[in-house]
Amino acid sequence: EDVIMTRLLILPLIFLTLTLSAAPALAERPTDESMMTMLKASGSVETIQAMMSKLIARTQANLQASLPNLPEKATRIVNEEMQLGVHTIVKEMLAKQMAFFADHMNQKDVDDLIAIYNSPAWQKQLAITRQYVASEYGTVLREDVPRMTQEMVSRILARLKDEGYIKQKDGGI
């Protein structure tokens, strides 16, 4: 009788375990529209677009310096292609981000985040972030990243030298 009772209890327990483990998969998958709303409200879209705009501006300046005699019509073609390329890159980046988030979130999660991102505190943080990016992004790219990269490479070379992996000759490797 105990064996029969145990078997009768195990079947519902197995069913309950399977149901609960499948519950996240059964949750409503977020819509593309809500995912885009979430990314816009979070500031992700604007940040990516701002970074790409700065990349375009920098590339245009480098191109103009490299090809100063490029006719205006050719420059227009280059600018159109750059804009189209960046638009495509942004669109692909956002699509990948939305797909990744949609695999890990349900519609309620997205709705909850939209509410947070639309809050006054988040909007204030976003405005401050925009100011920081506008004022510091160029300095970070021009000065900080190269300096930090050089410092990192120097530490790596020193450690490799100390460990005997490389030998330094005449200031080089």
PDB file of N, CA and C in Angstrom, residues 106-154:
ATOM      1  N   ASN A 106      10.774  38.069 -20.756  1.00  0.00           N
ATOM      2  CA  ASN A 106       9.403  37.941 -21.249  1.00  0.00           C
ATOM      3  C   ASN A 106       8.781  39.337 -21.347  1.00  0.00           C
ATOM      4  N   GLN A 107       7.553  39.403 -21.812  1.00  0.00           N
ATOM      5  CA  GLN A 107       6.906  40.690 -22.034  1.00  0.00           C
ATOM      6  C   GLN A 107       6.780  41.496 -20.743  1.00  0.00           C
ATOM      7  N   LYS A 108       6.504  40.817 -19.626  1.00  0.00           N
ATOM      8  CA  LYS A 108       6.382  41.535 -18.356  1.00  0.00           C
ATOM      9  C   LYS A 108       7.714  42.176 -17.970  1.00  0.00           C
ATOM     10  N   ASP A 109       8.817  41.446 -18.172  1.00  0.00           N
ATOM     11  CA  ASP A 109      10.138  42.011 -17.879  1.00  0.00           C
ATOM     12  C   ASP A 109      10.369  43.286 -18.679  1.00  0.00           C
ATOM     13  N   VAL A 110      10.045  43.230 -19.959  1.00  0.00           N
ATOM     14  CA  VAL A 110      10.245  44.387 -20.839  1.00  0.00           C
ATOM     15  C   VAL A 110       9.357  45.541 -20.399  1.00  0.00           C
ATOM     16  N   ASP A 111       8.092  45.247 -20.096  1.00  0.00           N
ATOM     17  CA  ASP A 111       7.177  46.299 -19.633  1.00  0.00           C
ATOM     18  C   ASP A 111       7.677  46.934 -18.335  1.00  0.00           C
ATOM     19  N   ASP A 112       8.200  46.103 -17.421  1.00  0.00           N
ATOM     20  CA  ASP A 112       8.738  46.625 -16.161  1.00  0.00           C
ATOM     21  C   ASP A 112       9.936  47.542 -16.419  1.00  0.00           C
ATOM     22  N   LEU A 113      10.814  47.138 -17.334  1.00  0.00           N
ATOM     23  CA  LEU A 113      11.978  47.969 -17.647  1.00  0.00           C
ATOM     24  C   LEU A 113      11.576  49.276 -18.323  1.00  0.00           C
ATOM     25  N   ILE A 114      10.584  49.214 -19.191  1.00  0.00           N
ATOM     26  CA  ILE A 114      10.103  50.445 -19.830  1.00  0.00           C
ATOM     27  C   ILE A 114       9.620  51.425 -18.767  1.00  0.00           C
ATOM     28  N   ALA A 115       8.902  50.913 -17.776  1.00  0.00           N
ATOM     29  CA  ALA A 115       8.420  51.777 -16.688  1.00  0.00           C
ATOM     30  C   ALA A 115       9.596  52.398 -15.934  1.00  0.00           C
ATOM     31  N   ILE A 116      10.621  51.617 -15.675  1.00  0.00           N
ATOM     32  CA  ILE A 116      11.809  52.144 -14.986  1.00  0.00           C
ATOM     33  C   ILE A 116      12.491  53.201 -15.856  1.00  0.00           C
ATOM     34  N   TYR A 117      12.684  52.878 -17.141  1.00  0.00           N
ATOM     35  CA  TYR A 117      13.384  53.790 -18.038  1.00  0.00           C
ATOM     36  C   TYR A 117      12.621  55.087 -18.275  1.00  0.00           C
ATOM     37  N   ASN A 118      11.323  55.052 -18.112  1.00  0.00           N
ATOM     38  CA  ASN A 118      10.530  56.277 -18.271  1.00  0.00           C
ATOM     39  C   ASN A 118      10.417  57.070 -16.972  1.00  0.00           C
ATOM     40  N   SER A 119      11.026  56.563 -15.893  1.00  0.00           N
ATOM     41  CA  SER A 119      10.948  57.253 -14.603  1.00  0.00           C
ATOM     42  C   SER A 119      11.814  58.514 -14.633  1.00  0.00           C
ATOM     43  N   PRO A 120      11.464  59.516 -13.826  1.00  0.00           N
ATOM     44  CA  PRO A 120      12.261  60.752 -13.763  1.00  0.00           C
ATOM     45  C   PRO A 120      13.727  60.499 -13.376  1.00  0.00           C
ATOM     46  N   ALA A 121      13.973  59.557 -12.476  1.00  0.00           N
ATOM     47  CA  ALA A 121      15.351  59.282 -12.053  1.00  0.00           C
ATOM     48  C   ALA A 121      16.173  58.733 -13.215  1.00  0.00           C
ATOM     49  N   TRP A 122      15.613  57.812 -13.983  1.00  0.00           N
ATOM     50  CA  TRP A 122      16.345  57.267 -15.127  1.00  0.00           C
ATOM     51  C   TRP A 122      16.568  58.341 -16.183  1.00  0.00           C
ATOM     52  N   GLN A 123      15.558  59.159 -16.424  1.00  0.00           N
ATOM     53  CA  GLN A 123      15.691  60.217 -17.425  1.00  0.00           C
ATOM     54  C   GLN A 123      16.784  61.208 -17.029  1.00  0.00           C
ATOM     55  N   LYS A 124      16.898  61.496 -15.722  1.00  0.00           N
ATOM     56  CA  LYS A 124      17.953  62.385 -15.252  1.00  0.00           C
ATOM     57  C   LYS A 124      19.316  61.739 -15.473  1.00  0.00           C
ATOM     58  N   GLN A 125      19.436  60.460 -15.120  1.00  0.00           N
ATOM     59  CA  GLN A 125      20.690  59.745 -15.321  1.00  0.00           C
ATOM     60  C   GLN A 125      21.058  59.722 -16.796  1.00  0.00           C
ATOM     61  N   LEU A 126      20.081  59.535 -17.656  1.00  0.00           N
ATOM     62  CA  LEU A 126      20.311  59.491 -19.099  1.00  0.00           C
ATOM     63  C   LEU A 126      20.792  60.848 -19.614  1.00  0.00           C
ATOM     64  N   ALA A 127      20.189  61.923 -19.131  1.00  0.00           N
ATOM     65  CA  ALA A 127      20.608  63.273 -19.543  1.00  0.00           C
ATOM     66  C   ALA A 127      22.052  63.541 -19.120  1.00  0.00           C
ATOM     67  N   ILE A 128      22.413  63.106 -17.922  1.00  0.00           N
ATOM     68  CA  ILE A 128      23.786  63.290 -17.445  1.00  0.00           C
ATOM     69  C   ILE A 128      24.754  62.456 -18.283  1.00  0.00           C
ATOM     70  N   THR A 129      24.354  61.243 -18.626  1.00  0.00           N
ATOM     71  CA  THR A 129      25.186  60.388 -19.476  1.00  0.00           C
ATOM     72  C   THR A 129      25.402  61.032 -20.836  1.00  0.00           C
ATOM     73  N   ARG A 130      24.343  61.610 -21.403  1.00  0.00           N
ATOM     74  CA  ARG A 130      24.477  62.302 -22.697  1.00  0.00           C
ATOM     75  C   ARG A 130      25.495  63.431 -22.601  1.00  0.00           C
ATOM     76  N   GLN A 131      25.432  64.204 -21.517  1.00  0.00           N
ATOM     77  CA  GLN A 131      26.378  65.298 -21.323  1.00  0.00           C
ATOM     78  C   GLN A 131      27.806  64.766 -21.229  1.00  0.00           C
ATOM     79  N   TYR A 132      27.968  63.677 -20.501  1.00  0.00           N
ATOM     80  CA  TYR A 132      29.298  63.082 -20.348  1.00  0.00           C
ATOM     81  C   TYR A 132      29.837  62.623 -21.699  1.00  0.00           C
ATOM     82  N   VAL A 133      29.010  61.904 -22.441  1.00  0.00           N
ATOM     83  CA  VAL A 133      29.447  61.402 -23.749  1.00  0.00           C
ATOM     84  C   VAL A 133      29.796  62.573 -24.667  1.00  0.00           C
ATOM     85  N   ALA A 134      28.964  63.610 -24.660  1.00  0.00           N
ATOM     86  CA  ALA A 134      29.211  64.762 -25.530  1.00  0.00           C
ATOM     87  C   ALA A 134      30.519  65.467 -25.177  1.00  0.00           C
ATOM     88  N   SER A 135      30.818  65.558 -23.897  1.00  0.00           N
ATOM     89  CA  SER A 135      32.008  66.321 -23.504  1.00  0.00           C
ATOM     90  C   SER A 135      33.274  65.477 -23.407  1.00  0.00           C
ATOM     91  N   GLU A 136      33.147  64.197 -23.109  1.00  0.00           N
ATOM     92  CA  GLU A 136      34.328  63.388 -22.823  1.00  0.00           C
ATOM     93  C   GLU A 136      34.664  62.342 -23.875  1.00  0.00           C
ATOM     94  N   TYR A 137      33.743  62.005 -24.755  1.00  0.00           N
ATOM     95  CA  TYR A 137      33.956  60.912 -25.697  1.00  0.00           C
ATOM     96  C   TYR A 137      35.205  61.126 -26.556  1.00  0.00           C
ATOM     97  N   GLY A 138      35.355  62.323 -27.088  1.00  0.00           N
ATOM     98  CA  GLY A 138      36.521  62.608 -27.930  1.00  0.00           C
ATOM     99  C   GLY A 138      37.817  62.482 -27.161  1.00  0.00           C
ATOM    100  N   THR A 139      37.851  63.000 -25.949  1.00  0.00           N
ATOM    101  CA  THR A 139      39.046  62.922 -25.116  1.00  0.00           C
ATOM    102  C   THR A 139      39.379  61.472 -24.796  1.00  0.00           C
ATOM    103  N   VAL A 140      38.360  60.707 -24.492  1.00  0.00           N
ATOM    104  CA  VAL A 140      38.578  59.293 -24.190  1.00  0.00           C
ATOM    105  C   VAL A 140      39.219  58.598 -25.385  1.00  0.00           C
ATOM    106  N   LEU A 141      38.676  58.840 -26.578  1.00  0.00           N
ATOM    107  CA  LEU A 141      39.219  58.195 -27.780  1.00  0.00           C
ATOM    108  C   LEU A 141      40.612  58.692 -28.136  1.00  0.00           C
ATOM    109  N   ARG A 142      40.824  60.002 -28.046  1.00  0.00           N
ATOM    110  CA  ARG A 142      42.101  60.589 -28.472  1.00  0.00           C
ATOM    111  C   ARG A 142      43.214  60.383 -27.464  1.00  0.00           C
ATOM    112  N   GLU A 143      42.882  60.498 -26.179  1.00  0.00           N
ATOM    113  CA  GLU A 143      43.923  60.515 -25.159  1.00  0.00           C
ATOM    114  C   GLU A 143      43.906  59.306 -24.231  1.00  0.00           C
ATOM    115  N   ASP A 144      42.755  59.038 -23.636  1.00  0.00           N
ATOM    116  CA  ASP A 144      42.701  58.008 -22.600  1.00  0.00           C
ATOM    117  C   ASP A 144      42.932  56.603 -23.136  1.00  0.00           C
ATOM    118  N   VAL A 145      42.234  56.236 -24.210  1.00  0.00           N
ATOM    119  CA  VAL A 145      42.383  54.879 -24.746  1.00  0.00           C
ATOM    120  C   VAL A 145      43.813  54.623 -25.214  1.00  0.00           C
ATOM    121  N   PRO A 146      44.432  55.527 -26.002  1.00  0.00           N
ATOM    122  CA  PRO A 146      45.828  55.273 -26.379  1.00  0.00           C
ATOM    123  C   PRO A 146      46.777  55.201 -25.170  1.00  0.00           C
ATOM    124  N   ARG A 147      46.576  56.078 -24.197  1.00  0.00           N
ATOM    125  CA  ARG A 147      47.426  56.071 -23.001  1.00  0.00           C
ATOM    126  C   ARG A 147      47.254  54.758 -22.243  1.00  0.00           C
ATOM    127  N   MET A 148      46.001  54.348 -22.011  1.00  0.00           N
ATOM    128  CA  MET A 148      45.744  53.115 -21.276  1.00  0.00           C
ATOM    129  C   MET A 148      46.273  51.903 -22.037  1.00  0.00           C
ATOM    130  N   THR A 149      46.145  51.934 -23.360  1.00  0.00           N
ATOM    131  CA  THR A 149      46.656  50.838 -24.177  1.00  0.00           C
ATOM    132  C   THR A 149      48.166  50.748 -24.056  1.00  0.00           C
ATOM    133  N   GLN A 150      48.848  51.888 -24.139  1.00  0.00           N
ATOM    134  CA  GLN A 150      50.308  51.906 -24.005  1.00  0.00           C
ATOM    135  C   GLN A 150      50.741  51.412 -22.633  1.00  0.00           C
ATOM    136  N   GLU A 151      50.050  51.851 -21.588  1.00  0.00           N
ATOM    137  CA  GLU A 151      50.383  51.402 -20.240  1.00  0.00           C
ATOM    138  C   GLU A 151      50.200  49.892 -20.107  1.00  0.00           C
ATOM    139  N   MET A 152      49.131  49.378 -20.685  1.00  0.00           N
ATOM    140  CA  MET A 152      48.854  47.955 -20.623  1.00  0.00           C
ATOM    141  C   MET A 152      49.932  47.166 -21.363  1.00  0.00           C
ATOM    142  N   VAL A 153      50.271  47.621 -22.568  1.00  0.00           N
ATOM    143  CA  VAL A 153      51.306  46.947 -23.352  1.00  0.00           C
ATOM    144  C   VAL A 153      52.638  46.984 -22.606  1.00  0.00           C
ATOM    145  N   SER A 154      52.972  48.108 -21.992  1.00  0.00           N
ATOM    146  CA  SER A 154      54.216  48.220 -21.223  1.00  0.00           C
ATOM    147  C   SER A 154      54.240  47.223 -20.068  1.00  0.00           C
TER     148      SER A 154
END
